PDB file of C-alpha atoms and ligand atoms in Angstrom:
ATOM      1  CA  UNK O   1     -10.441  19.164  -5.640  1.00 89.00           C
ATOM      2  CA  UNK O   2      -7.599  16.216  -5.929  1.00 93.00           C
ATOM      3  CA  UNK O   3      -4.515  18.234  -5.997  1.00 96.00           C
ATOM      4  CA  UNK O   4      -1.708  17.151  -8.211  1.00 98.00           C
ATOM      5  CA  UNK O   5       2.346  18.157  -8.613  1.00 98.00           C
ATOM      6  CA  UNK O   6       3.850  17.840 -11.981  1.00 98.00           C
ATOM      7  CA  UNK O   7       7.519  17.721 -12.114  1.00 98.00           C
ATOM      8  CA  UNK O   8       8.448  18.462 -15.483  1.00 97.00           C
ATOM      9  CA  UNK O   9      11.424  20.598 -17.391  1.00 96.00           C
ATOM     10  CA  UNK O  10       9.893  21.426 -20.466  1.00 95.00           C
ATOM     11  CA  UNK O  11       8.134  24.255 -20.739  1.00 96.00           C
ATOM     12  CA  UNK O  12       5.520  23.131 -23.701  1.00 95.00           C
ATOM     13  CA  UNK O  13       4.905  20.088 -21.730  1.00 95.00           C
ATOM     14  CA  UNK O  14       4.366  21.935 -18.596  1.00 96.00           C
ATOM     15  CA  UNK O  15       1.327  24.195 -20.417  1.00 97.00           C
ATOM     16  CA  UNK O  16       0.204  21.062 -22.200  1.00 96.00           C
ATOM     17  CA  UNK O  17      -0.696  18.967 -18.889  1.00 96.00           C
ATOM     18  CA  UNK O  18      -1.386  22.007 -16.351  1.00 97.00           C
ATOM     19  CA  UNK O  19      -4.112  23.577 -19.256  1.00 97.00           C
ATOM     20  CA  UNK O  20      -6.064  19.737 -19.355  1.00 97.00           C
ATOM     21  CA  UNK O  21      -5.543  18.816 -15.918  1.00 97.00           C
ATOM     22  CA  UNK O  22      -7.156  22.033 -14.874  1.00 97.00           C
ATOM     23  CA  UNK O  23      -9.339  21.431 -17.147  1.00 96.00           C
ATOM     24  CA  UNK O  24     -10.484  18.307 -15.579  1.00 95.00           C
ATOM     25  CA  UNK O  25     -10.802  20.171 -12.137  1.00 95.00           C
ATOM     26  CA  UNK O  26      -7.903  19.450 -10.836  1.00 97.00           C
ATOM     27  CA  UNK O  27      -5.627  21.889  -9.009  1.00 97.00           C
ATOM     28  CA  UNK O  28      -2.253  21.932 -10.181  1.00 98.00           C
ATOM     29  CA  UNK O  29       1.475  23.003  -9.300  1.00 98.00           C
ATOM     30  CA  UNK O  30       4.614  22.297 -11.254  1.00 98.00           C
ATOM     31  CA  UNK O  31       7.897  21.932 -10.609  1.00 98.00           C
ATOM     32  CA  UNK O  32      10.580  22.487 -13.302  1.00 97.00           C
ATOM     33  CA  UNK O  33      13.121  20.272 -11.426  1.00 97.00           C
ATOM     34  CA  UNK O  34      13.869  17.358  -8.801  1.00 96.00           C
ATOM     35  CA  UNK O  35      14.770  19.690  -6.339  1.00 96.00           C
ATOM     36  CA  UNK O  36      11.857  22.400  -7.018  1.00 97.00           C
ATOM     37  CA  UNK O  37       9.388  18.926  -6.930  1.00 97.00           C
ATOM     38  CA  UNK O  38      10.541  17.552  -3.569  1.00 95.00           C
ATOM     39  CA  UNK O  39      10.739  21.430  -1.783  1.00 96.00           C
ATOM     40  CA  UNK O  40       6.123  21.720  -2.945  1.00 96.00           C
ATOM     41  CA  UNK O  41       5.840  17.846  -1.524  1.00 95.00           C
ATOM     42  CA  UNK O  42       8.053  18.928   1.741  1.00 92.00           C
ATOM     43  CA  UNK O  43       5.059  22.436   1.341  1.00 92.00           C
ATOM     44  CA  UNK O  44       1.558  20.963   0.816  1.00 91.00           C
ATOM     45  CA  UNK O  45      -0.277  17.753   0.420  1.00 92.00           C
ATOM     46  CA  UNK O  46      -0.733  16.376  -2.783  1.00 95.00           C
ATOM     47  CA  UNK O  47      -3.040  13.218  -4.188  1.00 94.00           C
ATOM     48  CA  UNK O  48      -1.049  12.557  -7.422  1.00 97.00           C
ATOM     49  CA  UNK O  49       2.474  13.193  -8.936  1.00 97.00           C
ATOM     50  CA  UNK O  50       3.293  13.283 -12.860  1.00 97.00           C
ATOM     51  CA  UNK O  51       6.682  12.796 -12.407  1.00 96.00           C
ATOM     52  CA  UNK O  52       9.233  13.002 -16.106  1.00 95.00           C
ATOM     53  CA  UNK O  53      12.498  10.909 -15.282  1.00 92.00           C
ATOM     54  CA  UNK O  54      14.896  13.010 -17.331  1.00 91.00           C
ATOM     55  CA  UNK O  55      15.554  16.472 -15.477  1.00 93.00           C
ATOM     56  CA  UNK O  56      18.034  18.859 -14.916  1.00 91.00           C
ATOM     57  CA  UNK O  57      18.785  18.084 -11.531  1.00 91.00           C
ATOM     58  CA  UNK O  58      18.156  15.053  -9.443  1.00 90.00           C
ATOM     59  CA  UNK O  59      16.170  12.568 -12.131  1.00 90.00           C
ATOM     60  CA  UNK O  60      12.691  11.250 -11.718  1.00 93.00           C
ATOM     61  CA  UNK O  61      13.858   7.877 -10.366  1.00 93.00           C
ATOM     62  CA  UNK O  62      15.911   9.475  -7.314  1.00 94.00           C
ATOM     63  CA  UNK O  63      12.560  11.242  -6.850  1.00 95.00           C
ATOM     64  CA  UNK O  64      10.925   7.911  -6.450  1.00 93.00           C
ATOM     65  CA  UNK O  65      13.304   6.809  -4.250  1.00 92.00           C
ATOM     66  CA  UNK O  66      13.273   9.901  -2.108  1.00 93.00           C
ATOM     67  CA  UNK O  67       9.277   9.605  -1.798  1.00 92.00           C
ATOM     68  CA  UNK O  68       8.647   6.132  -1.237  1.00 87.00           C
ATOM     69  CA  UNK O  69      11.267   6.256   1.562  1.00 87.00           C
ATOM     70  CA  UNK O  70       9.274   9.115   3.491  1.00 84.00           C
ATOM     71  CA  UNK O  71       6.644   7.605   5.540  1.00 75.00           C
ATOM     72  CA  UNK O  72       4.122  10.993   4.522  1.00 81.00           C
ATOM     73  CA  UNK O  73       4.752  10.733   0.910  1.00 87.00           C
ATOM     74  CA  UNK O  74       4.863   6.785   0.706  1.00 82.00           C
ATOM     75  CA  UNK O  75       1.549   6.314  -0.051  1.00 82.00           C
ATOM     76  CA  UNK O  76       0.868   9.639  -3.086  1.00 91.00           C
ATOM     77  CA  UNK O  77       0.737   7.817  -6.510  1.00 93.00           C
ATOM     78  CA  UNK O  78       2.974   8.362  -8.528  1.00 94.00           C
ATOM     79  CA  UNK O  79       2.718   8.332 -12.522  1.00 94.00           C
ATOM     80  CA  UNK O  80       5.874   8.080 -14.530  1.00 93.00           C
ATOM     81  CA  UNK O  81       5.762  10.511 -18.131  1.00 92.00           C
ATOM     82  CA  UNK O  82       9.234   8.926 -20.135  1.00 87.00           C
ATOM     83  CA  UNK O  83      10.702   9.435 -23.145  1.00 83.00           C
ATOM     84  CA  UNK O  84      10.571   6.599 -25.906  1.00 71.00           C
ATOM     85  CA  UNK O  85      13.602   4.640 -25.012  1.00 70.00           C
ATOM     86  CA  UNK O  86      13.495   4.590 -21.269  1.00 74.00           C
ATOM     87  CA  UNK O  87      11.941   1.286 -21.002  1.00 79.00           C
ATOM     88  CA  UNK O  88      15.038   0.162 -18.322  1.00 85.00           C
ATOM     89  CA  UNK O  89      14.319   3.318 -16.581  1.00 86.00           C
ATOM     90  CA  UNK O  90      10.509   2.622 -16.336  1.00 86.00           C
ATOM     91  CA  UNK O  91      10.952  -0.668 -14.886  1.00 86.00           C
ATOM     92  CA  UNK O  92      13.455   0.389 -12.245  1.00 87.00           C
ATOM     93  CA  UNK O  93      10.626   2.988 -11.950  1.00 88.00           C
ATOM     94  CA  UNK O  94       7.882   0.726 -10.958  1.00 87.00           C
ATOM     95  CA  UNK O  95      10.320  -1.429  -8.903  1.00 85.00           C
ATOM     96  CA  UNK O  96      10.901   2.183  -7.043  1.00 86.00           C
ATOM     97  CA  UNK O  97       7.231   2.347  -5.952  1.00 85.00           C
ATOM     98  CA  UNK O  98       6.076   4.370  -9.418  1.00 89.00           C
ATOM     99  CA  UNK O  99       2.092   3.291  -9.989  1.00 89.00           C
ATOM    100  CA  UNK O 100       1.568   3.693 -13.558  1.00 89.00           C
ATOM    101  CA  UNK O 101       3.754   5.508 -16.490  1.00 89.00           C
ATOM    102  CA  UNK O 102       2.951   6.921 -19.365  1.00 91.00           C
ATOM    103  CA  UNK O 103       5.544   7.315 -22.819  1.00 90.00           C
ATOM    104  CA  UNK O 104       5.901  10.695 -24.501  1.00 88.00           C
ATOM    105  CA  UNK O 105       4.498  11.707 -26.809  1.00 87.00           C
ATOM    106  CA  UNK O 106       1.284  10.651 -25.020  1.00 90.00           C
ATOM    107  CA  UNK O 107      -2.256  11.384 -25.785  1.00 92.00           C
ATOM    108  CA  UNK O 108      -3.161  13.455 -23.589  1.00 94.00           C
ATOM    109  CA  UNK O 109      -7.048  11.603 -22.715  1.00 93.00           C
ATOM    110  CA  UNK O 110      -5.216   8.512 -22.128  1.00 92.00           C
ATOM    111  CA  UNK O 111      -3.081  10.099 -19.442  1.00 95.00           C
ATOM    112  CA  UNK O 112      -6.408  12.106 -17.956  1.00 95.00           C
ATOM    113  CA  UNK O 113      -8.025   8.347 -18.122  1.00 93.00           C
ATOM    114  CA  UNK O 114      -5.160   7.018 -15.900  1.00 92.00           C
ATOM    115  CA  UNK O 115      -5.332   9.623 -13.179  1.00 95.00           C
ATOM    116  CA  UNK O 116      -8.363   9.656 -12.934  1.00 94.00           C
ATOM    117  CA  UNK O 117      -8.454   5.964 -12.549  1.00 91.00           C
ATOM    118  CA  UNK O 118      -5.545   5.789  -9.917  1.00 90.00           C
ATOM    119  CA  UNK O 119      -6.983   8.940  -7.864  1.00 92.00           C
ATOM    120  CA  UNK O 120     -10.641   6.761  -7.795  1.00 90.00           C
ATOM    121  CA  UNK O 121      -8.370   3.621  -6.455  1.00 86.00           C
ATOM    122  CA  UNK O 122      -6.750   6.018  -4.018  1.00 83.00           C
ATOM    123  CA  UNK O 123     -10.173   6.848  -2.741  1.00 84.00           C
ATOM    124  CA  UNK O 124     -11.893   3.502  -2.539  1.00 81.00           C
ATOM    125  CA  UNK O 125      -8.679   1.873  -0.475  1.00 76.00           C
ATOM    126  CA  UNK O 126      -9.364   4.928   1.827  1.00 73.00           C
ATOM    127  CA  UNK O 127     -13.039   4.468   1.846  1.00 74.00           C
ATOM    128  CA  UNK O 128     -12.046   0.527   2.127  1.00 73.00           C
ATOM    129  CA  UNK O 129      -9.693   1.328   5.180  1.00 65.00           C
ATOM    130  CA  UNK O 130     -12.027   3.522   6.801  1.00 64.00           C
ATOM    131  CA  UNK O 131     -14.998   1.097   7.150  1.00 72.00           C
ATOM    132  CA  UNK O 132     -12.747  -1.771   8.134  1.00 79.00           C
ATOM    133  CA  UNK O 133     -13.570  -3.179  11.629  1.00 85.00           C
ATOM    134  CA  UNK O 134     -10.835  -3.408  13.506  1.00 91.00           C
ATOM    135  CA  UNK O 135     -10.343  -6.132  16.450  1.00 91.00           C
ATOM    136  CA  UNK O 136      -7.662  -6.187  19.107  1.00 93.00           C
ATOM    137  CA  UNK O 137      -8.215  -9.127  21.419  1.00 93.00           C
ATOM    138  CA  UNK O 138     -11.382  -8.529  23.093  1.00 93.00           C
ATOM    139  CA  UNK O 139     -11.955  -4.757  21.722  1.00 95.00           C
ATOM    140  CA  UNK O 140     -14.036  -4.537  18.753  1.00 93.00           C
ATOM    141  CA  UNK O 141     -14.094  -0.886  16.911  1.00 93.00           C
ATOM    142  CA  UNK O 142     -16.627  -0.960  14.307  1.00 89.00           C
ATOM    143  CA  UNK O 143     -16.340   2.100  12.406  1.00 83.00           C
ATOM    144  CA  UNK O 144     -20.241   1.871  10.262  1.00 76.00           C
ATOM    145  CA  UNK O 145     -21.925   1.563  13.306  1.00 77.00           C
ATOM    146  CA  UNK O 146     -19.439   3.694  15.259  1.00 80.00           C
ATOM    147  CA  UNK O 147     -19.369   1.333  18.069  1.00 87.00           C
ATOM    148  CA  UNK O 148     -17.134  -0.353  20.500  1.00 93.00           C
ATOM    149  CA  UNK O 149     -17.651  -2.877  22.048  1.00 94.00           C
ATOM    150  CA  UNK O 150     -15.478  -5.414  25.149  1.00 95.00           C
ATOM    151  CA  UNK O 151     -15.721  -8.962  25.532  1.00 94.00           C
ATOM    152  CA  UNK O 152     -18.771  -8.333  23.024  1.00 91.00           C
ATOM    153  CA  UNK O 153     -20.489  -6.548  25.367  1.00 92.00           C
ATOM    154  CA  UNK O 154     -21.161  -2.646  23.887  1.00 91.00           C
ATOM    155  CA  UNK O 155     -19.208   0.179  25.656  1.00 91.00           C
ATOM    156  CA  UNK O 156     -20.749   3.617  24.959  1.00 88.00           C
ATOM    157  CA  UNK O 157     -18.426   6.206  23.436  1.00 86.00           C
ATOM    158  CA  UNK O 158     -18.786   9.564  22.762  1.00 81.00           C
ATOM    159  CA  UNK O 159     -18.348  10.626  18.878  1.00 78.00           C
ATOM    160  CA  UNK O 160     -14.910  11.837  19.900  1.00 83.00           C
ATOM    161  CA  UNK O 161     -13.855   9.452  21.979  1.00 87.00           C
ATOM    162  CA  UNK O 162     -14.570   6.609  19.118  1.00 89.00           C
ATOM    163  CA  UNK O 163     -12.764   9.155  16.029  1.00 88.00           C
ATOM    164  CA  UNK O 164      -9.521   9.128  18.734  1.00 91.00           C
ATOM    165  CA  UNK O 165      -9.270   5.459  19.458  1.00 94.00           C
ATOM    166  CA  UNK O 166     -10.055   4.208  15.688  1.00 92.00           C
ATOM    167  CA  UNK O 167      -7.701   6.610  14.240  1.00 91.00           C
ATOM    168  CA  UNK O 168      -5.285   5.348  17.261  1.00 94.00           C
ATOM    169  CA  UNK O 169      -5.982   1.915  15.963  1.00 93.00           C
ATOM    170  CA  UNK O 170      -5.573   2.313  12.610  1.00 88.00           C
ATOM    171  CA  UNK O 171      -2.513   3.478  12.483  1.00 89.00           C
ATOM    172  CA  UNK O 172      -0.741   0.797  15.082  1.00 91.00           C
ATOM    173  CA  UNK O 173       2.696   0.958  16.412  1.00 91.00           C
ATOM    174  CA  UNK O 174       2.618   4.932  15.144  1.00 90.00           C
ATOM    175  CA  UNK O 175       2.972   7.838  18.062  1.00 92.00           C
ATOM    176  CA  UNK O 176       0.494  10.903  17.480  1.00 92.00           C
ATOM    177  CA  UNK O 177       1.102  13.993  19.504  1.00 91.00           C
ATOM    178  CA  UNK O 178      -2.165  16.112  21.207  1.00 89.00           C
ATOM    179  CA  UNK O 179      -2.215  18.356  18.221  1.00 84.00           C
ATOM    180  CA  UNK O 180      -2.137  15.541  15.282  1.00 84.00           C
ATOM    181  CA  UNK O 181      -4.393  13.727  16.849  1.00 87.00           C
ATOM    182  CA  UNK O 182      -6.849  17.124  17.121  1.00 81.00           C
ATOM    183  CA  UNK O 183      -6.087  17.613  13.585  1.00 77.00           C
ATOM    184  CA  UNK O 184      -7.380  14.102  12.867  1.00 78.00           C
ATOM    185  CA  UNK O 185     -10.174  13.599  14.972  1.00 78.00           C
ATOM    186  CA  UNK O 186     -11.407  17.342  15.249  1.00 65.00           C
ATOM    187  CA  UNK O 187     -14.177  19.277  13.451  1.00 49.00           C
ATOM    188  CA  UNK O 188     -17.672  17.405  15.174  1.00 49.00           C
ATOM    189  CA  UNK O 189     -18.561  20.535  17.016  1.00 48.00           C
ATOM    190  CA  UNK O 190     -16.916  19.299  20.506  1.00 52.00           C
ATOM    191  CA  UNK O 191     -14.673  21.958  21.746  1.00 56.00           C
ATOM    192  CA  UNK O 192     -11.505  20.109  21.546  1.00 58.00           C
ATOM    193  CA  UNK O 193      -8.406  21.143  23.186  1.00 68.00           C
ATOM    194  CA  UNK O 194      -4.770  19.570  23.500  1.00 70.00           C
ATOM    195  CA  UNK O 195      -6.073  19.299  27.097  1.00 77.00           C
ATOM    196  CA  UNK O 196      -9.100  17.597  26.698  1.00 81.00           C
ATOM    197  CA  UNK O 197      -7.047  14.749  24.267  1.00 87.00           C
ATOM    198  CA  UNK O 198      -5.734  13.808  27.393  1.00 90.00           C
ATOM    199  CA  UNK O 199      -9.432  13.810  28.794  1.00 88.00           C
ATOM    200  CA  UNK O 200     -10.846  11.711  26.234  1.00 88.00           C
ATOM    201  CA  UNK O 201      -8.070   9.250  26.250  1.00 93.00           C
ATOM    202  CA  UNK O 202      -8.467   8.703  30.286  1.00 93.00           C
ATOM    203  CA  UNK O 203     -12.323   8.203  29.807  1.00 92.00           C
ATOM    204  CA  UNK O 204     -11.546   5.978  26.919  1.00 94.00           C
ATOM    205  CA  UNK O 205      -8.944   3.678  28.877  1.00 96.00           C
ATOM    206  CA  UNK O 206     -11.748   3.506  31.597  1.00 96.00           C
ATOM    207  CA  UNK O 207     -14.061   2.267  28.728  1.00 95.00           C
ATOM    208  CA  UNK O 208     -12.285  -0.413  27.160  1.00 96.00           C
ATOM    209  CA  UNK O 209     -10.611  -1.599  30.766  1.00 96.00           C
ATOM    210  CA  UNK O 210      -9.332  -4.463  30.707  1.00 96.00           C
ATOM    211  CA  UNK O 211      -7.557  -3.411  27.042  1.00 96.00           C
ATOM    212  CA  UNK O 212      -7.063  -0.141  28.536  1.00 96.00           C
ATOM    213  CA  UNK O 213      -3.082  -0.853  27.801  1.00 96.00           C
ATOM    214  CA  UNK O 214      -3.587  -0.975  24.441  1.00 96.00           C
ATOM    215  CA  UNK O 215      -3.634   2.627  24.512  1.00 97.00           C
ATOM    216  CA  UNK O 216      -0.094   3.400  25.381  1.00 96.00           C
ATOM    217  CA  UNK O 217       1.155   6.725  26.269  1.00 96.00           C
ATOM    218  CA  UNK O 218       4.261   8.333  24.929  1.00 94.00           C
ATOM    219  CA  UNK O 219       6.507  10.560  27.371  1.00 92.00           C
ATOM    220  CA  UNK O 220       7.566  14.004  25.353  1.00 90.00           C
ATOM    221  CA  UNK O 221       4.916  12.690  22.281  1.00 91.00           C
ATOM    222  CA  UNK O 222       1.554  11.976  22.693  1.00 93.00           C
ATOM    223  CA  UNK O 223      -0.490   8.895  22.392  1.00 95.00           C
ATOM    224  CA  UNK O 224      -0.080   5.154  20.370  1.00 95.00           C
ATOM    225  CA  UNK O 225      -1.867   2.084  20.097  1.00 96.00           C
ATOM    226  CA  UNK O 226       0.440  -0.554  20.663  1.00 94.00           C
ATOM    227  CA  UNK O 227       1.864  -2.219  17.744  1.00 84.00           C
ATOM    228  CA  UNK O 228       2.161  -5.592  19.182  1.00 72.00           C
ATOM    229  CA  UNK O 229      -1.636  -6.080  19.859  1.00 54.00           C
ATOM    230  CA  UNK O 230      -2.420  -5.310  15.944  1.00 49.00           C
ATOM    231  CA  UNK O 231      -4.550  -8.215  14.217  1.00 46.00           C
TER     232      UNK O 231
HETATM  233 CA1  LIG A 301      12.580  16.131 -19.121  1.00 88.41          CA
END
């Protein structure tokens, strides 16, 4: 169920989009101000933000800002709701890192139209990004077949072992401690442990020897795949 924050100060407003966009099976929180919005994003995940420029605290666009500067909210779209007039607002909006606005009074099956077209985008770059082979000098992770392969020749991996260095190697350059890397690879039925991270990650660099650098540990952090190797 996509999940989606509405910051918005006016109460009729508030009922208006919560009532449809539960409506349309989505789960909702709202925020009545700037400061209320950023405290649920710092709280939970969410897949979409309605975001109204004018509020009573910190306006929409410092919102923007605030987001698209933190790496973990960078990437949630964002839809602008404006009043008629804001047009300068909307375009230092979109400059911000805003995906799409909409001008008030909107109809309300346009807006539904436009989330649900931006969350469907969301999920196809993800499905996009997931099932993109990824190839780091001679190391070949090839995420449909699940398999790795050195100097073309195939390496076996266990299911874990390939969900730790793909995630590792999609996200380049970025450390992941034992327990985000659990939380990201977990969940096949192999009892994993912070411990055994450290396991898999030793068999691994055995596996894919001689790339077995690639894999670069972090004192007091965890594990990254070096940035510099990234195609
Ligand atoms: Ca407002």
């Amino acid at each position: 169920m996509p999940r989606i924050l509405v910051i918005e100060d006016e109460p009729d407003i508030q009922t208006l989009l919560r009532f449809n966009l539960e409506r349309e099976g989505h789960a909702v929180v709202v925020a009545s101000s700037g400061e209320d919005g950023l405290h649920e994003l710092r709280r939970q995940p969410f897949d979409l933000v309605l975001l109204d420029l004018m509020l009573p605290d910190r306006d929409g666009l410092e919102i923007c800002k605030v987001m698209r500067a933190k790496e973990t909210l960078a990437t949630i779209p964002i839809i602008m709701v404006t009043a008629k007039g804001d047009e300068s607002d909307v375009v230092i909006g979109l400059s911000l890192g805003a995906d799409d606005y909409v001008t008030k009074p909107f109809r309300v099956k346009e807006l539904m139209a436009r989330i649900k077209a931006r969350l469907q985008r969301t999920r196809d770059g993800a499905a996009d990004a997931e099932r993109k082979r990824i190839q780091v000098r001679g190391l070949v992770i090839d995420p449909v077949r699940h398999r790795v392969a050195v100097d073309e020749v195939a390496v076996p991996v266990t299911l874990t072992e390939f969900r730790l260095l793909h995630f590792l190697a999609s996200h380049a350059g970025v450390a992941y401690g034992r327990y985000d890397l659990l939380d990201n690879v977990g969940g096949d039925g192999d009892a994993v442990t912070d411990r055994t991270v450290d396991v898999h990650i030793r068999n691994l660099r055995g596996k894919i020897k001689p790339y077995d650098d690639l894999i670069e540990t972090v004192r007091g952090i965890g594990y990254r795949f070096s940035e510099t190797a990234s195609s």
